[in-house]
Amino acid sequence: MDDDALLAAAATHAAKYLTEVGSRPVAPGADPRELCARLGGPLPEGPSRPEAVLEELVGAADPGLVASAGPRYFGFVTGGALPATVAADWLVSAWDQCAGGYVLSPAGAVVEEVAGEWLRELLGLPATASVGFTTGATLANAVGLAAARARLLRRVGWDAERHGLFGAPPIEVVVGAERHVSIGQALRYLGLGSDRVHIVPADGQGRMRAADLSVVLRGLAGRPVIVCAQAGNVNSGAFDPLDEIGEAARAHSAWVHVDGAFGLWAAASPALRHLVRGVADADSWATDAHKWLNVPYDSGLAFVADPEAHRAATGLLDAGYLVFGGAERDNSDWVPEMSRRARGFPVWAAIRSLGRRGLADLVDRCCAHARRFADALGAAGGVEVLNEVVLNQVLVRFPAAGAAGDDHDRRTRAVVDLVQADGTCWVGGTTWHGRAAMRISVSSWWTTEADVDRSVAAILRAAADA
Ligand SMILES: *Cc1c(COP(=O)(O)O)cnc(C)c1O
């Protein structure tokens, strides 16, 4: 078999998967031991023909695949992949560009410049901000915070990139009570400490209270401060008041980093843009393309208003044999990786295929589906919608008639389990303000009203059985 036939076989398998993914049970059906038996066995001693490898892989992996690319996966915050982005992503593998340096892939460098410019415009960020294409928002948060660390310490005469943090003036980090766990991880990687933070209380929707932030900042007067704000709470979808946070932070020359892994995409919708008012005045931003832009994994984005701080944090210091450092963009200057996949192509393909209007429609449509979930479930007896549905997230709870709080928790968890076992759709469980809740996140271009209605019916069936 030649390359043509091999890739055609892969394309046939991929097309078949995508045709059937909407009717597969959405829950993972595999038993880990069965998967291990299918994929495992002794270390192969010799070569196998590529077409045999492909067939074996498809057969062995299949029961362990989760239909999260399909239309009824509402767990975590999980986008599908737009058709143009899947196709572009295949080419990324076939082209196999090492997209770290311009000399290694001029197209891989320029496509990030172009996509970066489009993204800044779509997201309402400053035209002069720099951008790095990361694996995800966790790393994008780390990049934004690394740039903050570089800038704040240089301001007080310390080059942390060369001299490290031992002996450096301390940086104070202020976070909201409802920050995403990845902020703590990023702080940990950067030597800033996940728990060495000042926590600002949140309101009932999970938004940082700006008045309390001002009090915390007053207590830190004169010290270098990073404020971590959030656009899109992972449970409720709520937004920190970015305009008020920005104002308070500016009064203290604090750096504002915005974790907008999915919420930042609200800026691409004229109807929702008000939720991110003030976002352009922040200093760094993290978001994901693999969530709401519906690009295949893995694809995150880090933007920094001050490109010099960004480059100080992640750029190559001593290039040596690397002939990087010309006038053209070297992608590796803006992320912690050197050799890397040409992640810009699928992002480019997403924006090219949707356009400004298509992206706004995608974001609006997901939010309308979330409201449809909330309306239908809220109208059914014995279901409580816990959050203001301002975006694509819905939290619901299933009180047990005449029972106490613990029993409500137990019943809610039982409904989540039954929905997952049923396989019509997949929803996750969470704890919201100390109470168990079902968490529904609508982030896929593929989801239709009919998918929502089928899923609501499955949830209500499970609630009746629980
Ligand atoms: C998903 C998410 C992250 C982490 O993003 P990854 O792409 O999984 O690394 C960070 N913050 C928020 C608010 C998220 O929803």
Short mmCIF file of C-alpha atoms and ligand atoms in Angstrom, two decimals:
data_model
loop_
_atom_site.label_atom_id
_atom_site.label_comp_id
_atom_site.label_asym_id
_atom_site.label_seq_id
_atom_site.Cartn_x
_atom_site.Cartn_y
_atom_site.Cartn_z
CA MET A 1 0.00 0.00 0.00
CA ASP A 2 1.35 3.46 -0.83
CA ASP A 3 1.03 6.69 1.12
CA ASP A 4 -2.06 7.69 -0.86
CA ALA A 5 -3.91 4.52 0.05
CA LEU A 6 -2.79 4.67 3.68
CA LEU A 7 -3.94 8.25 4.17
CA ALA A 8 -7.16 7.50 2.27
CA ALA A 9 -7.78 4.63 4.70
CA ALA A 10 -7.19 6.99 7.65
CA ALA A 11 -9.56 9.52 6.07
CA THR A 12 -12.21 6.83 5.62
CA HIS A 13 -11.95 5.85 9.28
CA ALA A 14 -12.07 9.49 10.37
CA ALA A 15 -15.09 10.29 8.19
CA LYS A 16 -16.90 7.19 9.43
CA TYR A 17 -16.19 8.19 13.05
CA LEU A 18 -17.49 11.70 12.50
CA THR A 19 -20.59 10.42 10.70
CA GLU A 20 -21.40 8.10 13.57
CA VAL A 21 -20.23 10.16 16.55
CA GLY A 22 -23.66 11.79 16.95
CA SER A 23 -25.31 8.40 17.47
CA ARG A 24 -22.62 6.78 19.65
CA PRO A 25 -23.36 6.47 23.36
CA VAL A 26 -21.73 9.61 24.77
CA ALA A 27 -20.41 7.98 27.94
CA PRO A 28 -17.07 6.18 27.87
CA GLY A 29 -17.98 2.50 27.60
CA ALA A 30 -14.58 0.92 27.95
CA ASP A 31 -13.25 -1.25 30.70
CA PRO A 32 -9.62 -0.26 31.29
CA ARG A 33 -8.52 -3.91 31.40
CA GLU A 34 -10.20 -4.57 28.06
CA LEU A 35 -8.47 -1.52 26.57
CA CYS A 36 -5.19 -2.67 27.97
CA ALA A 37 -5.68 -6.09 26.46
CA ARG A 38 -6.55 -4.60 23.05
CA LEU A 39 -3.75 -2.03 22.96
CA GLY A 40 -1.20 -3.93 25.02
CA GLY A 41 0.73 -7.13 24.71
CA PRO A 42 4.46 -7.66 24.58
CA LEU A 43 6.73 -5.00 23.11
CA PRO A 44 6.70 -5.56 19.33
CA GLU A 45 10.02 -7.08 18.31
CA GLY A 46 9.90 -6.04 14.68
CA PRO A 47 8.15 -3.80 12.18
CA SER A 48 4.54 -4.01 11.05
CA ARG A 49 3.08 -2.65 7.84
CA PRO A 50 1.58 0.85 8.40
CA GLU A 51 -1.85 -0.20 7.11
CA ALA A 52 -1.92 -3.05 9.64
CA VAL A 53 -0.92 -0.63 12.41
CA LEU A 54 -3.75 1.69 11.41
CA GLU A 55 -6.37 -1.07 11.37
CA GLU A 56 -5.18 -2.41 14.71
CA LEU A 57 -5.25 1.05 16.28
CA VAL A 58 -8.75 1.82 15.05
CA GLY A 59 -10.08 -1.48 16.31
CA ALA A 60 -8.32 -1.34 19.65
CA ALA A 61 -8.97 2.29 20.60
CA ASP A 62 -12.61 2.45 19.53
CA PRO A 63 -14.33 1.33 22.76
CA GLY A 64 -12.18 3.78 24.72
CA LEU A 65 -13.09 6.84 22.67
CA VAL A 66 -15.45 9.41 24.17
CA ALA A 67 -17.89 11.11 21.81
CA SER A 68 -16.89 14.54 23.08
CA ALA A 69 -16.49 15.80 19.51
CA GLY A 70 -20.19 15.10 18.95
CA PRO A 71 -23.24 17.26 19.57
CA ARG A 72 -24.34 16.07 23.04
CA TYR A 73 -21.26 16.23 25.20
CA PHE A 74 -21.85 18.86 27.89
CA GLY A 75 -19.11 17.95 30.36
CA PHE A 76 -16.27 20.25 31.49
CA VAL A 77 -16.01 22.96 28.78
CA THR A 78 -15.55 20.92 25.64
CA GLY A 79 -15.75 22.27 22.14
CA GLY A 80 -16.08 20.10 19.05
CA ALA A 81 -13.86 20.64 16.04
CA LEU A 82 -15.13 22.57 13.02
CA PRO A 83 -14.74 20.58 9.76
CA ALA A 84 -12.20 23.01 8.29
CA THR A 85 -10.09 22.77 11.43
CA VAL A 86 -10.00 18.96 11.39
CA ALA A 87 -8.86 19.03 7.77
CA ALA A 88 -6.26 21.70 8.49
CA ASP A 89 -5.04 19.72 11.49
CA TRP A 90 -4.44 16.65 9.30
CA LEU A 91 -2.27 18.79 7.08
CA VAL A 92 -0.35 20.05 10.11
CA SER A 93 0.67 16.41 10.66
CA ALA A 94 1.38 15.72 6.99
CA TRP A 95 3.40 18.91 6.58
CA ASP A 96 5.11 18.14 9.90
CA GLN A 97 6.52 21.62 10.29
CA CYS A 98 8.72 22.41 13.24
CA ALA A 99 6.99 25.71 13.86
CA GLY A 100 9.37 27.08 16.49
CA GLY A 101 11.51 29.22 14.20
CA TYR A 102 10.80 31.20 11.07
CA VAL A 103 13.56 29.41 9.13
CA LEU A 104 11.96 26.08 9.95
CA SER A 105 8.53 27.13 8.70
CA PRO A 106 7.88 30.58 7.26
CA ALA A 107 4.20 29.68 6.73
CA GLY A 108 3.93 28.37 10.30
CA ALA A 109 5.26 31.70 11.58
CA VAL A 110 3.27 34.03 9.36
CA VAL A 111 0.01 32.16 9.96
CA GLU A 112 0.39 32.89 13.71
CA GLU A 113 0.96 36.53 12.95
CA VAL A 114 -2.12 36.71 10.77
CA ALA A 115 -4.34 34.64 13.07
CA GLY A 116 -3.04 36.63 16.03
CA GLU A 117 -4.11 39.88 14.38
CA TRP A 118 -7.57 38.49 13.61
CA LEU A 119 -7.91 37.17 17.15
CA ARG A 120 -6.99 40.50 18.75
CA GLU A 121 -9.68 42.15 16.67
CA LEU A 122 -12.30 39.48 17.40
CA LEU A 123 -11.58 39.51 21.13
CA GLY A 124 -11.29 43.29 21.45
CA LEU A 125 -7.68 43.22 22.65
CA PRO A 126 -5.07 45.91 21.94
CA ALA A 127 -3.69 45.71 18.39
CA THR A 128 -0.15 45.90 19.77
CA ALA A 129 -0.45 42.91 22.12
CA SER A 130 1.83 39.93 21.47
CA VAL A 131 0.47 36.40 21.16
CA GLY A 132 1.78 32.91 21.89
CA PHE A 133 0.07 29.72 20.70
CA THR A 134 0.19 27.34 23.66
CA THR A 135 -1.15 23.86 24.34
CA GLY A 136 -4.02 25.23 26.39
CA ALA A 137 -5.20 27.88 28.82
CA THR A 138 -3.23 26.37 31.71
CA LEU A 139 -0.02 27.16 29.91
CA ALA A 140 -1.42 30.43 28.57
CA ASN A 141 -2.10 31.47 32.18
CA ALA A 142 1.51 30.56 33.01
CA VAL A 143 2.78 32.66 30.09
CA GLY A 144 0.73 35.71 31.09
CA LEU A 145 1.83 35.41 34.70
CA ALA A 146 5.45 34.86 33.68
CA ALA A 147 5.32 38.12 31.71
CA ALA A 148 3.82 39.80 34.78
CA ARG A 149 6.63 38.47 36.95
CA ALA A 150 9.24 39.71 34.46
CA ARG A 151 7.77 43.21 34.17
CA LEU A 152 7.02 43.76 37.87
CA LEU A 153 10.46 42.62 39.03
CA ARG A 154 12.30 44.59 36.36
CA ARG A 155 10.38 47.64 37.53
CA VAL A 156 12.09 47.22 40.91
CA GLY A 157 15.47 46.46 39.34
CA TRP A 158 15.48 42.65 39.45
CA ASP A 159 16.02 40.42 36.39
CA ALA A 160 14.29 37.22 37.55
CA GLU A 161 14.81 35.51 34.20
CA ARG A 162 18.57 35.57 34.72
CA HIS A 163 18.93 35.70 38.47
CA GLY A 164 15.97 33.65 39.63
CA LEU A 165 13.63 34.40 42.48
CA PHE A 166 15.92 33.79 45.45
CA GLY A 167 16.59 37.19 46.96
CA ALA A 168 14.09 38.93 44.70
CA PRO A 169 11.61 41.42 46.15
CA PRO A 170 8.37 39.48 46.79
CA ILE A 171 5.47 39.72 44.34
CA GLU A 172 2.00 39.75 45.85
CA VAL A 173 -0.62 37.76 43.95
CA VAL A 174 -4.31 38.58 44.34
CA VAL A 175 -6.91 36.08 43.15
CA GLY A 176 -10.67 35.73 43.30
CA ALA A 177 -12.16 33.08 45.58
CA GLU A 178 -13.57 31.33 42.49
CA ARG A 179 -10.44 31.26 40.34
CA HIS A 180 -9.84 28.23 38.15
CA VAL A 181 -7.46 25.58 39.52
CA SER A 182 -5.06 26.21 36.63
CA ILE A 183 -4.18 29.62 38.12
CA GLY A 184 -2.78 27.83 41.16
CA GLN A 185 -0.86 25.46 38.90
CA ALA A 186 0.63 28.33 36.92
CA LEU A 187 1.65 30.13 40.12
CA ARG A 188 3.26 26.91 41.29
CA TYR A 189 5.32 26.53 38.09
CA LEU A 190 6.47 30.14 38.40
CA GLY A 191 7.70 29.96 41.97
CA LEU A 192 4.97 32.33 43.08
CA GLY A 193 3.25 29.62 45.11
CA SER A 194 -0.29 28.37 44.61
CA ASP A 195 -1.25 29.19 48.20
CA ARG A 196 0.83 32.32 48.70
CA VAL A 197 -2.09 34.43 47.47
CA HIS A 198 -4.46 37.07 48.75
CA ILE A 199 -8.00 35.84 48.17
CA VAL A 200 -10.76 38.32 47.32
CA PRO A 201 -14.26 37.05 48.19
CA ALA A 202 -16.73 36.31 45.39
CA ASP A 203 -20.44 37.06 45.16
CA GLY A 204 -23.23 34.50 44.77
CA GLN A 205 -22.45 33.99 41.06
CA GLY A 206 -18.72 33.56 41.65
CA ARG A 207 -17.65 37.07 40.59
CA MET A 208 -14.76 38.75 42.38
CA ARG A 209 -16.07 41.59 44.58
CA ALA A 210 -14.33 44.71 43.28
CA ALA A 211 -14.87 46.68 46.52
CA ASP A 212 -13.06 43.95 48.45
CA LEU A 213 -10.28 43.97 45.88
CA SER A 214 -9.71 47.68 46.59
CA VAL A 215 -9.35 46.93 50.29
CA VAL A 216 -6.82 44.15 49.61
CA LEU A 217 -4.85 46.41 47.25
CA ARG A 218 -4.72 49.21 49.80
CA GLY A 219 -3.10 46.76 52.20
CA LEU A 220 -0.42 45.99 49.59
CA ALA A 221 0.38 49.60 48.66
CA GLY A 222 3.89 50.09 47.29
CA ARG A 223 4.54 46.39 46.55
CA PRO A 224 4.56 44.63 43.15
CA VAL A 225 1.09 43.10 42.67
CA ILE A 226 -0.52 40.76 40.14
CA VAL A 227 -4.32 40.57 40.09
CA CYS A 228 -5.76 37.41 38.51
CA ALA A 229 -9.22 38.12 37.15
CA GLN A 230 -11.56 35.71 35.43
CA ALA A 231 -13.81 35.97 32.38
CA GLY A 232 -16.16 33.00 32.64
CA ASN A 233 -16.52 31.03 35.87
CA VAL A 234 -16.18 27.36 35.06
CA ASN A 235 -19.38 26.53 36.95
CA SER A 236 -21.69 29.52 36.54
CA GLY A 237 -20.17 31.22 33.48
CA ALA A 238 -20.13 34.52 35.44
CA PHE A 239 -17.61 37.28 34.70
CA ASP A 240 -15.51 39.20 37.19
CA PRO A 241 -16.22 42.96 36.81
CA LEU A 242 -13.18 43.58 34.63
CA ASP A 243 -13.75 47.33 34.32
CA GLU A 244 -13.88 47.89 38.09
CA ILE A 245 -10.98 45.50 38.67
CA GLY A 246 -8.92 47.35 36.07
CA GLU A 247 -9.65 50.69 37.67
CA ALA A 248 -8.70 49.48 41.14
CA ALA A 249 -5.55 47.79 39.83
CA ARG A 250 -4.40 50.85 37.86
CA ALA A 251 -4.57 52.96 40.99
CA HIS A 252 -1.95 50.60 42.47
CA SER A 253 0.07 49.98 39.26
CA ALA A 254 -0.87 46.32 39.58
CA TRP A 255 -0.69 43.92 36.63
CA VAL A 256 -4.06 42.45 35.65
CA HIS A 257 -4.13 38.97 34.13
CA VAL A 258 -7.43 37.67 32.75
CA ASP A 259 -8.16 33.94 32.63
CA GLY A 260 -10.76 33.82 29.87
CA ALA A 261 -10.33 30.21 28.79
CA PHE A 262 -13.84 30.14 27.35
CA GLY A 263 -15.44 33.39 28.56
CA LEU A 264 -13.16 35.67 26.55
CA TRP A 265 -15.02 34.52 23.42
CA ALA A 266 -18.04 36.51 24.64
CA ALA A 267 -16.13 39.47 23.23
CA ALA A 268 -16.69 38.07 19.73
CA SER A 269 -20.47 38.45 20.11
CA PRO A 270 -22.00 41.94 19.89
CA ALA A 271 -24.84 40.68 22.10
CA LEU A 272 -22.49 39.47 24.86
CA ARG A 273 -19.56 41.86 24.61
CA HIS A 274 -20.85 43.88 27.57
CA LEU A 275 -19.84 40.98 29.82
CA VAL A 276 -16.15 41.72 29.22
CA ARG A 277 -16.34 45.50 29.51
CA GLY A 278 -12.88 46.82 30.35
CA VAL A 279 -11.08 43.69 29.11
CA ALA A 280 -8.81 45.65 26.77
CA ASP A 281 -7.26 47.52 29.71
CA ALA A 282 -5.80 44.36 31.27
CA ASP A 283 -2.12 43.43 30.85
CA SER A 284 -2.34 39.78 29.84
CA TRP A 285 -5.01 37.33 28.75
CA ALA A 286 -5.32 33.57 28.43
CA THR A 287 -7.87 31.72 26.37
CA ASP A 288 -8.44 28.44 24.60
CA ALA A 289 -9.05 27.82 20.93
CA HIS A 290 -9.85 24.16 21.63
CA LYS A 291 -12.86 25.18 23.69
CA TRP A 292 -15.17 27.73 22.08
CA LEU A 293 -13.35 28.33 18.81
CA ASN A 294 -13.88 24.60 18.17
CA VAL A 295 -10.35 23.77 17.03
CA PRO A 296 -8.91 20.27 17.70
CA TYR A 297 -6.71 19.78 20.78
CA ASP A 298 -4.37 21.15 21.81
CA SER A 299 -4.68 24.86 21.25
CA GLY A 300 -4.48 27.73 23.73
CA LEU A 301 -3.60 31.42 23.35
CA ALA A 302 -1.63 33.82 25.54
CA PHE A 303 -1.76 37.56 24.83
CA VAL A 304 0.40 40.18 26.52
CA ALA A 305 -0.09 43.95 26.19
CA ASP A 306 3.63 44.55 26.65
CA PRO A 307 5.46 42.40 24.07
CA GLU A 308 8.81 43.10 25.73
CA ALA A 309 7.65 41.63 29.03
CA HIS A 310 6.24 38.64 27.13
CA ARG A 311 9.49 38.07 25.28
CA ALA A 312 11.55 38.54 28.43
CA ALA A 313 9.54 35.73 30.00
CA THR A 314 9.49 33.18 27.19
CA GLY A 315 11.94 34.27 24.48
CA LEU A 316 15.22 32.50 23.79
CA LEU A 317 17.96 34.22 25.74
CA ASP A 318 21.11 32.73 24.21
CA ALA A 319 20.31 31.40 20.77
CA GLY A 320 23.69 29.77 20.08
CA TYR A 321 23.41 27.33 17.17
CA LEU A 322 19.82 28.34 16.65
CA VAL A 323 19.78 30.78 13.80
CA PHE A 324 16.67 32.38 15.23
CA GLY A 325 16.51 36.03 16.08
CA GLY A 326 15.90 37.56 12.64
CA ALA A 327 13.33 40.21 11.90
CA GLU A 328 10.63 37.63 11.29
CA ARG A 329 8.49 36.02 13.97
CA ASP A 330 9.95 33.01 15.74
CA ASN A 331 6.92 31.36 17.36
CA SER A 332 9.06 29.85 20.10
CA ASP A 333 9.79 33.34 21.47
CA TRP A 334 6.24 33.57 22.77
CA VAL A 335 5.71 30.17 24.42
CA PRO A 336 7.76 27.94 26.72
CA GLU A 337 8.31 25.38 23.93
CA MET A 338 10.92 25.33 21.21
CA SER A 339 10.11 22.56 18.72
CA ARG A 340 6.38 22.52 18.32
CA ARG A 341 3.41 21.72 16.17
CA ALA A 342 2.21 24.37 13.72
CA ARG A 343 -0.80 25.20 15.84
CA GLY A 344 -1.61 28.35 13.92
CA PHE A 345 -3.04 26.57 10.87
CA PRO A 346 -6.19 25.10 12.49
CA VAL A 347 -6.82 28.39 14.32
CA TRP A 348 -6.50 30.22 11.02
CA ALA A 349 -8.86 27.70 9.39
CA ALA A 350 -11.46 28.21 12.14
CA ILE A 351 -11.53 31.97 11.71
CA ARG A 352 -11.39 31.70 7.92
CA SER A 353 -14.33 29.30 7.86
CA LEU A 354 -16.51 31.14 10.39
CA GLY A 355 -15.72 34.78 9.76
CA ARG A 356 -16.61 37.41 12.32
CA ARG A 357 -20.33 36.71 11.87
CA GLY A 358 -20.02 32.95 12.05
CA LEU A 359 -18.08 33.11 15.29
CA ALA A 360 -20.62 35.47 16.87
CA ASP A 361 -23.38 33.07 15.74
CA LEU A 362 -21.55 30.09 17.24
CA VAL A 363 -21.12 31.81 20.61
CA ASP A 364 -24.70 33.12 20.64
CA ARG A 365 -26.11 29.76 19.62
CA CYS A 366 -24.36 27.90 22.45
CA CYS A 367 -25.69 30.47 24.94
CA ALA A 368 -29.21 30.15 23.53
CA HIS A 369 -28.94 26.37 23.95
CA ALA A 370 -27.82 26.85 27.56
CA ARG A 371 -30.90 29.02 28.20
CA ARG A 372 -33.08 26.38 26.50
CA PHE A 373 -31.68 23.80 28.94
CA ALA A 374 -32.32 26.12 31.89
CA ASP A 375 -35.85 27.00 30.77
CA ALA A 376 -36.90 23.42 30.07
CA LEU A 377 -35.35 22.00 33.24
CA GLY A 378 -36.48 24.94 35.37
CA ALA A 379 -40.07 24.46 34.17
CA ALA A 380 -40.07 20.79 35.16
CA GLY A 381 -41.19 20.15 38.73
CA GLY A 382 -38.47 19.33 41.24
CA VAL A 383 -35.56 20.90 39.38
CA GLU A 384 -33.77 24.01 40.56
CA VAL A 385 -31.53 26.15 38.30
CA LEU A 386 -28.81 27.51 40.58
CA ASN A 387 -27.08 30.14 38.45
CA GLU A 388 -27.97 33.17 36.36
CA VAL A 389 -27.49 31.75 32.88
CA VAL A 390 -25.46 34.60 31.40
CA LEU A 391 -23.34 32.47 29.09
CA ASN A 392 -23.07 28.78 28.14
CA GLN A 393 -23.10 27.24 31.63
CA VAL A 394 -26.08 25.86 33.55
CA LEU A 395 -26.07 24.47 37.11
CA VAL A 396 -29.05 22.40 38.21
CA ARG A 397 -30.04 20.59 41.34
CA PHE A 398 -32.65 17.94 42.00
CA PRO A 399 -34.15 18.38 45.46
CA ALA A 400 -35.72 15.30 47.00
CA ALA A 401 -39.27 16.09 48.09
CA GLY A 402 -39.59 16.48 51.84
CA ALA A 403 -35.92 15.60 52.47
CA ALA A 404 -32.97 17.45 53.99
CA GLY A 405 -29.91 18.95 52.27
CA ASP A 406 -27.81 15.79 52.31
CA ASP A 407 -30.53 13.92 50.50
CA HIS A 408 -30.73 16.66 47.86
CA ASP A 409 -27.01 16.19 47.30
CA ARG A 410 -27.38 12.43 47.07
CA ARG A 411 -30.29 12.64 44.63
CA THR A 412 -28.48 15.19 42.45
CA ARG A 413 -25.43 12.95 42.24
CA ALA A 414 -27.65 9.98 41.46
CA VAL A 415 -29.28 11.88 38.58
CA VAL A 416 -25.84 12.78 37.17
CA ASP A 417 -24.78 9.11 37.39
CA LEU A 418 -27.95 7.93 35.68
CA VAL A 419 -27.60 10.47 32.86
CA GLN A 420 -24.02 9.41 32.30
CA ALA A 421 -24.99 5.73 32.29
CA ASP A 422 -27.88 6.35 29.87
CA GLY A 423 -25.48 7.73 27.27
CA THR A 424 -27.84 10.08 25.41
CA CYS A 425 -25.73 12.99 26.57
CA TRP A 426 -22.91 13.56 29.05
CA VAL A 427 -23.09 16.06 31.90
CA GLY A 428 -20.74 16.42 34.84
CA GLY A 429 -21.26 16.84 38.54
CA THR A 430 -19.86 19.67 40.63
CA THR A 431 -20.13 21.30 44.03
CA TRP A 432 -21.51 24.81 43.99
CA HIS A 433 -21.43 26.78 47.24
CA GLY A 434 -21.27 23.57 49.22
CA ARG A 435 -24.15 21.88 47.38
CA ALA A 436 -24.04 19.13 44.77
CA ALA A 437 -25.08 20.25 41.30
CA MET A 438 -25.28 18.99 37.74
CA ARG A 439 -23.14 21.05 35.43
CA ILE A 440 -24.10 21.59 31.78
CA SER A 441 -21.70 23.36 29.41
CA VAL A 442 -22.65 24.02 25.79
CA SER A 443 -19.56 24.73 23.71
CA SER A 444 -19.86 22.81 20.44
CA TRP A 445 -20.71 24.19 17.01
CA TRP A 446 -22.55 20.92 16.38
CA THR A 447 -25.23 21.08 19.08
CA THR A 448 -28.77 21.79 17.81
CA GLU A 449 -32.04 22.57 19.59
CA ALA A 450 -33.08 18.98 18.90
CA ASP A 451 -29.94 17.78 20.74
CA VAL A 452 -30.87 19.98 23.71
CA ASP A 453 -34.43 18.65 23.73
CA ARG A 454 -33.28 15.01 23.57
CA SER A 455 -30.82 15.69 26.38
CA VAL A 456 -33.43 17.44 28.55
CA ALA A 457 -35.71 14.44 28.09
CA ALA A 458 -32.88 12.10 29.14
CA ILE A 459 -32.12 14.22 32.21
CA LEU A 460 -35.77 14.32 33.26
CA ARG A 461 -36.04 10.54 32.76
CA ALA A 462 -33.05 10.09 35.03
CA ALA A 463 -34.55 12.48 37.60
CA ALA A 464 -37.78 10.44 37.61
CA ASP A 465 -35.78 7.25 38.17
CA ALA A 466 -33.43 8.61 40.85
C1 LIG B 1 -10.44 25.04 30.83
C2 LIG B 1 -10.04 26.17 31.68
C3 LIG B 1 -8.70 26.41 31.99
C4 LIG B 1 -7.60 25.43 31.61
O1 LIG B 1 -7.51 25.29 30.23
P1 LIG B 1 -6.80 24.04 29.57
O2 LIG B 1 -6.97 24.32 28.10
O3 LIG B 1 -7.53 22.83 30.02
O4 LIG B 1 -5.37 24.05 29.97
C5 LIG B 1 -8.38 27.54 32.69
N1 LIG B 1 -9.32 28.40 33.10
C6 LIG B 1 -10.64 28.21 32.85
C7 LIG B 1 -11.64 29.22 33.31
C8 LIG B 1 -11.04 27.08 32.11
O5 LIG B 1 -12.33 26.90 31.83
#
